[in-house]
CSV table of C-alpha atoms in Angstrom, one decimal:
chain,number,residue,atom,x,y,z
A,16,MET,CA,-29.5,69.9,88.4
A,17,GLY,CA,-27.1,72.6,87.4
A,18,GLU,CA,-24.6,70.0,86.1
A,19,ALA,CA,-27.2,68.4,83.6
A,20,GLU,CA,-27.1,71.3,81.1
A,21,PRO,CA,-23.5,70.9,80.1
A,22,LYS,CA,-24.1,67.2,79.6
A,23,ASP,CA,-27.0,67.9,77.3
A,24,GLY,CA,-25.0,70.3,75.3
A,25,SER,CA,-22.2,67.8,74.9
A,26,SER,CA,-24.7,65.2,73.7
A,27,THR,CA,-26.2,67.5,71.2
A,28,SER,CA,-22.8,68.5,69.8
A,29,PHE,CA,-21.9,64.8,69.5
A,30,GLN,CA,-25.1,64.0,67.7
A,31,GLN,CA,-24.6,66.8,65.3
A,32,THR,CA,-21.0,65.7,64.7
A,33,LEU,CA,-22.3,62.1,64.1
A,34,GLU,CA,-24.9,63.3,61.7
A,35,GLY,CA,-22.3,65.3,59.8
A,36,VAL,CA,-20.1,62.3,59.6
A,37,ARG,CA,-23.1,60.2,58.4
A,38,ALA,CA,-24.0,62.8,55.8
A,39,GLN,CA,-20.4,63.0,54.6
A,40,VAL,CA,-20.1,59.2,54.4
A,41,GLY,CA,-23.4,59.1,52.5
A,42,THR,CA,-22.2,61.8,50.1
A,43,THR,CA,-18.9,59.9,49.6
A,44,VAL,CA,-20.7,56.6,49.0
A,45,ALA,CA,-23.1,58.3,46.6
A,46,ASP,CA,-20.2,59.8,44.7
A,47,ALA,CA,-18.3,56.5,44.6
A,48,GLN,CA,-21.4,54.7,43.3
A,49,ALA,CA,-21.9,57.4,40.7
A,50,GLN,CA,-18.3,57.0,39.6
A,51,LEU,CA,-18.6,53.2,39.5
A,52,ASP,CA,-21.8,53.5,37.4
A,53,GLY,CA,-20.1,55.8,35.1
A,54,ALA,CA,-17.1,53.5,34.8
A,55,LEU,CA,-19.4,50.5,34.2
A,56,GLN,CA,-21.2,52.4,31.5
A,57,THR,CA,-17.9,53.4,29.8
A,58,VAL,CA,-16.7,49.8,29.9
A,59,ALA,CA,-20.0,48.6,28.5
A,60,GLY,CA,-19.7,51.1,25.7
A,61,PHE,CA,-16.2,50.0,24.9
A,62,ALA,CA,-17.5,46.3,24.9
A,63,ARG,CA,-20.3,47.2,22.6
A,64,GLN,CA,-17.9,48.9,20.3
A,65,GLY,CA,-15.5,46.0,20.4
A,66,LEU,CA,-18.3,43.5,19.6
A,67,GLY,CA,-19.4,45.7,16.8
A,68,LEU,CA,-15.9,45.8,15.3
A,69,ILE,CA,-15.6,42.0,15.7
A,70,GLY,CA,-19.0,41.4,14.1
A,71,GLY,CA,-18.0,43.7,11.2
A,72,GLY,CA,-14.7,41.9,10.8
A,73,VAL,CA,-16.5,38.5,10.8
A,74,ARG,CA,-19.0,39.7,8.2
A,75,GLU,CA,-16.3,41.1,6.0
A,76,ALA,CA,-14.2,37.9,6.3
A,77,TYR,CA,-17.3,35.8,5.4
A,78,ASN,CA,-18.1,38.0,2.4
A,79,ALA,CA,-14.5,37.8,1.2
A,80,ALA,CA,-14.5,34.0,1.6
A,81,ALA,CA,-17.8,33.8,-0.3
A,82,ASP,CA,-16.3,35.9,-3.1
A,83,VAL,CA,-13.2,33.7,-3.3
A,84,ALA,CA,-15.3,30.5,-3.3
A,85,GLU,CA,-17.5,31.9,-6.0
A,86,ALA,CA,-14.5,32.9,-8.1
A,87,GLY,CA,-12.9,29.5,-7.6
A,88,THR,CA,-16.1,27.7,-8.7
A,89,ALA,CA,-16.2,29.9,-11.8
A,90,TYR,CA,-12.6,29.0,-12.6
A,91,ALA,CA,-13.2,25.3,-12.0
A,92,ASN,CA,-16.2,25.4,-14.3
A,93,HIS,CA,-14.2,27.2,-16.9
A,94,GLY,CA,-11.4,24.6,-16.7
A,95,LEU,CA,-13.9,21.8,-17.0
A,96,ASP,CA,-15.4,23.4,-20.0
A,97,GLN,CA,-11.9,23.8,-21.6
A,98,LEU,CA,-11.1,20.2,-20.8
A,99,LYS,CA,-14.3,19.0,-22.3
A,100,ALA,CA,-13.6,21.0,-25.4
A,101,VAL,CA,-10.1,19.5,-25.7
A,102,GLU,CA,-11.4,16.0,-25.2
A,103,ASP,CA,-14.1,16.5,-27.9
A,104,ALA,CA,-11.5,17.9,-30.3
A,105,THR,CA,-9.2,15.0,-29.6
A,106,VAL,CA,-11.9,12.4,-30.2
A,107,ALA,CA,-12.9,14.2,-33.4
A,108,GLU,CA,-9.4,14.2,-34.7
A,109,ILE,CA,-9.0,10.5,-33.9
A,110,ARG,CA,-12.3,9.7,-35.7
A,111,ARG,CA,-11.2,11.8,-38.6
A,112,GLY,CA,-7.9,9.9,-38.8
A,113,LEU,CA,-9.7,6.6,-38.6
A,114,ASP,CA,-12.0,7.7,-41.4
A,115,VAL,CA,-9.0,8.6,-43.5
A,116,VAL,CA,-7.3,5.3,-42.9
A,117,HIS,CA,-10.5,3.4,-43.7
A,118,ALA,CA,-11.0,5.4,-46.9
A,119,ASN,CA,-7.4,5.1,-48.1
A,120,PRO,CA,-6.2,1.6,-47.1
A,121,TYR,CA,-3.5,1.4,-49.8
A,122,VAL,CA,-1.8,4.6,-48.5
A,123,SER,CA,-2.5,4.3,-44.8
A,124,TYR,CA,-1.4,0.8,-44.2
A,125,PRO,CA,2.1,1.3,-45.6
A,126,LEU,CA,2.5,4.5,-43.6
A,127,LEU,CA,1.4,2.7,-40.5
A,128,ALA,CA,3.9,-0.1,-41.2
A,129,THR,CA,6.7,2.4,-41.8
A,130,GLY,CA,5.9,4.3,-38.6
A,131,GLY,CA,5.9,1.0,-36.6
A,132,MET,CA,9.3,0.1,-38.1
A,133,LEU,CA,10.6,3.5,-37.1
A,134,LEU,CA,9.6,2.9,-33.5
A,135,LEU,CA,12.1,0.0,-33.4
A,136,PRO,CA,15.6,1.0,-32.0
A,137,GLY,CA,17.5,-1.0,-34.6
A,138,THR,CA,15.7,0.7,-37.5
A,139,ARG,CA,16.3,4.1,-36.0
A,140,ARG,CA,20.0,3.3,-35.6
A,141,LEU,CA,20.4,2.1,-39.2
A,142,LEU,CA,18.5,5.2,-40.5
A,143,TYR,CA,20.7,7.5,-38.4
A,144,ARG,CA,23.9,5.9,-39.8
A,145,ALA,CA,22.6,6.1,-43.3
A,146,THR,CA,21.7,9.8,-43.1
A,147,LEU,CA,23.0,12.0,-40.3
A,148,GLY,CA,25.7,9.5,-39.3
A,149,ARG,CA,27.6,10.1,-42.6
A,150,LEU,CA,27.9,13.8,-41.8
A,151,ARG,CA,30.1,13.2,-38.7
A,152,SER,CA,33.8,13.8,-39.0
A,153,VAL,CA,36.4,11.1,-38.4
A,154,ASP,CA,37.6,12.9,-35.2
A,155,ASN,CA,34.1,12.9,-33.7
A,156,ILE,CA,33.7,9.2,-34.6
A,157,LEU,CA,37.0,8.4,-33.0
A,158,LYS,CA,36.3,10.4,-29.8
A,159,GLY,CA,32.9,8.8,-29.5
A,160,SER,CA,34.2,5.3,-30.1
A,161,GLU,CA,37.0,5.9,-27.6
A,162,GLY,CA,34.6,6.9,-24.8
A,163,LYS,CA,32.3,4.0,-25.5
A,164,VAL,CA,35.3,1.5,-25.5
A,165,GLU,CA,36.5,2.9,-22.2
A,166,GLY,CA,33.0,2.6,-20.7
A,167,LEU,CA,32.7,-0.9,-22.0
A,168,ARG,CA,36.1,-1.8,-20.4
A,169,VAL,CA,34.9,-0.6,-17.0
A,170,LYS,CA,31.6,-2.5,-17.4
A,171,MET,CA,33.4,-5.6,-18.5
A,172,GLY,CA,35.4,-5.6,-15.3
A,173,ASP,CA,32.2,-5.3,-13.2
A,174,PHE,CA,30.7,-8.0,-15.3
A,175,SER,CA,33.6,-10.3,-14.7
A,176,SER,CA,33.6,-9.8,-10.9
A,177,GLU,CA,29.8,-10.3,-10.7
A,178,ALA,CA,30.0,-13.4,-13.0
A,179,LYS,CA,32.7,-14.9,-10.7
A,180,LYS,CA,30.4,-14.4,-7.7
A,181,LEU,CA,27.5,-15.9,-9.5
A,182,GLN,CA,29.7,-18.9,-10.6
A,183,GLU,CA,30.6,-19.6,-7.0
A,184,ARG,CA,27.0,-19.4,-5.9
A,185,LEU,CA,26.1,-21.7,-8.8
A,186,ALA,CA,28.7,-24.3,-7.7
A,187,VAL,CA,27.4,-24.2,-4.1
A,188,ALA,CA,23.8,-24.5,-5.3
A,189,GLU,CA,24.7,-27.4,-7.6
A,190,ASP,CA,26.3,-29.2,-4.7
A,191,GLU,CA,23.3,-28.6,-2.5
A,192,TYR,CA,21.0,-29.7,-5.4
A,193,VAL,CA,23.0,-33.0,-5.9
A,194,ARG,CA,23.0,-33.7,-2.2
A,195,GLY,CA,19.3,-32.9,-2.0
A,196,ARG,CA,18.5,-35.2,-4.9
A,197,GLN,CA,20.4,-38.0,-3.3
A,198,LYS,CA,18.6,-37.5,-0.1
A,199,LEU,CA,15.2,-37.4,-1.9
A,200,LYS,CA,16.1,-40.5,-3.7
A,201,ALA,CA,17.1,-42.3,-0.5
A,202,THR,CA,13.9,-41.1,1.1
A,203,ARG,CA,11.8,-42.3,-1.8
A,204,GLN,CA,13.3,-45.8,-1.5
A,205,GLU,CA,12.6,-45.8,2.3
A,206,LEU,CA,9.0,-44.7,1.7
A,207,GLN,CA,8.5,-47.4,-0.9
A,208,ARG,CA,9.8,-50.0,1.4
A,209,LEU,CA,7.6,-48.8,4.2
A,210,ALA,CA,4.6,-48.6,1.9
A,211,SER,CA,5.2,-52.2,0.9
A,212,VAL,CA,5.3,-53.3,4.5
A,213,VAL,CA,2.2,-51.3,5.4
A,214,ALA,CA,0.4,-52.8,2.4
A,215,LYS,CA,1.4,-56.3,3.5
A,216,SER,CA,0.1,-55.7,7.0
A,217,GLU,CA,-3.1,-54.2,5.5
A,218,ARG,CA,-3.6,-57.4,3.5
A,219,GLN,CA,-3.0,-59.5,6.6
A,220,ALA,CA,-5.5,-57.4,8.6
A,221,ALA,CA,-8.1,-57.7,5.8
A,222,GLY,CA,-7.6,-61.5,5.8
A,223,VAL,CA,-8.1,-61.7,9.5
A,224,LEU,CA,-11.3,-59.6,9.1
A,225,GLU,CA,-12.6,-61.9,6.5
A,226,ASP,CA,-12.0,-64.9,8.7
A,227,LEU,CA,-13.8,-63.3,11.7
A,228,ARG,CA,-16.8,-62.4,9.6
A,229,SER,CA,-17.5,-66.0,9.1
A,230,ILE,CA,-18.0,-66.4,12.8
A,231,LYS,CA,-21.4,-64.9,13.8
A,232,LYS,CA,-22.3,-65.9,17.4
A,233,ALA,CA,-19.1,-65.5,19.4
A,234,ASP,CA,-18.8,-62.3,21.4
A,235,LYS,CA,-15.0,-62.4,21.3
A,236,ALA,CA,-15.2,-62.7,17.5
A,237,THR,CA,-17.2,-59.6,17.4
A,238,GLN,CA,-14.7,-57.7,19.5
A,239,LEU,CA,-11.8,-59.0,17.3
A,240,ARG,CA,-13.7,-58.1,14.1
A,241,ALA,CA,-14.1,-54.5,15.3
A,242,GLU,CA,-10.5,-54.2,16.2
A,243,ALA,CA,-9.4,-55.8,12.9
A,244,ALA,CA,-11.6,-53.4,10.9
A,245,SER,CA,-10.1,-50.4,12.8
A,246,GLN,CA,-6.6,-51.7,11.9
A,247,VAL,CA,-7.5,-52.1,8.3
A,248,SER,CA,-8.8,-48.6,8.1
A,249,SER,CA,-5.7,-47.2,9.9
A,250,LEU,CA,-3.3,-49.1,7.7
A,251,ARG,CA,-5.1,-48.0,4.5
A,252,ALA,CA,-4.8,-44.4,5.6
A,253,GLN,CA,-1.1,-44.8,6.3
A,254,ARG,CA,-0.5,-46.5,2.9
A,255,THR,CA,-2.4,-43.6,1.2
A,256,ALA,CA,-0.3,-41.0,2.9
A,257,LEU,CA,3.0,-42.8,2.0
A,258,GLN,CA,1.9,-43.1,-1.6
A,259,SER,CA,1.2,-39.4,-1.7
A,260,TYR,CA,4.7,-38.7,-0.4
A,261,ILE,CA,6.2,-41.0,-3.0
A,262,TYR,CA,4.3,-39.3,-5.8
A,263,ARG,CA,5.4,-35.9,-4.5
A,264,ILE,CA,9.1,-37.0,-4.9
A,265,ALA,CA,8.4,-38.7,-8.2
A,266,SER,CA,6.9,-35.5,-9.6
A,267,LYS,CA,10.4,-34.0,-9.3
A,268,ASP,CA,11.9,-36.6,-11.7
A,269,ILE,CA,13.7,-38.4,-8.9
């Protein structure tokens, strides 16, 4: 019994130590939770401030875009008004000119004819030679003529080479054309010969068909009559096709 007291004292001391540790841990956890809550509140504040700044920027951008769109619409409307005014003025001037022409035909028609003649390049060239062309010096005329002659010499060389190539192509094309006409002519003669033979066979088949039509009660005559009618139809179609080919060649003056 004397040894139980120290044991109880040790147990009490251990419990006190354990409770102290628990209290310290609880205090530490509470402090950590408080710090975490403070940090979360700080972050939330920063987030709210950031969202506020973003929202303000978006509103400012939207307002600026709306102002630009409104200004663009105003400029567009102003441009359309100016275009309409110019169009109305142009139409009015055209109408006024037509009224003047209609009211003064003896003056307007000669002026229109003169203006039309001035639009022609030959008329302008003659007018230039008769007026400003006389003011040119001899040296300027010689220099201009020399340059033009040199340019024409170069062009004439190009023209000659190109004409030679085209002449060779013309000779080849003519040979092919002659050979083609000869082939078409021979083909036309063959088609005419074949069409004549087909027409003769068609007449023979038609004669056989007429002979068979006079026989009424024979079964074999009925079968032969059907076959002869089919042959007549086929030969007629062949003759029509051959005649169309012949006409196609004849339309080319061959």
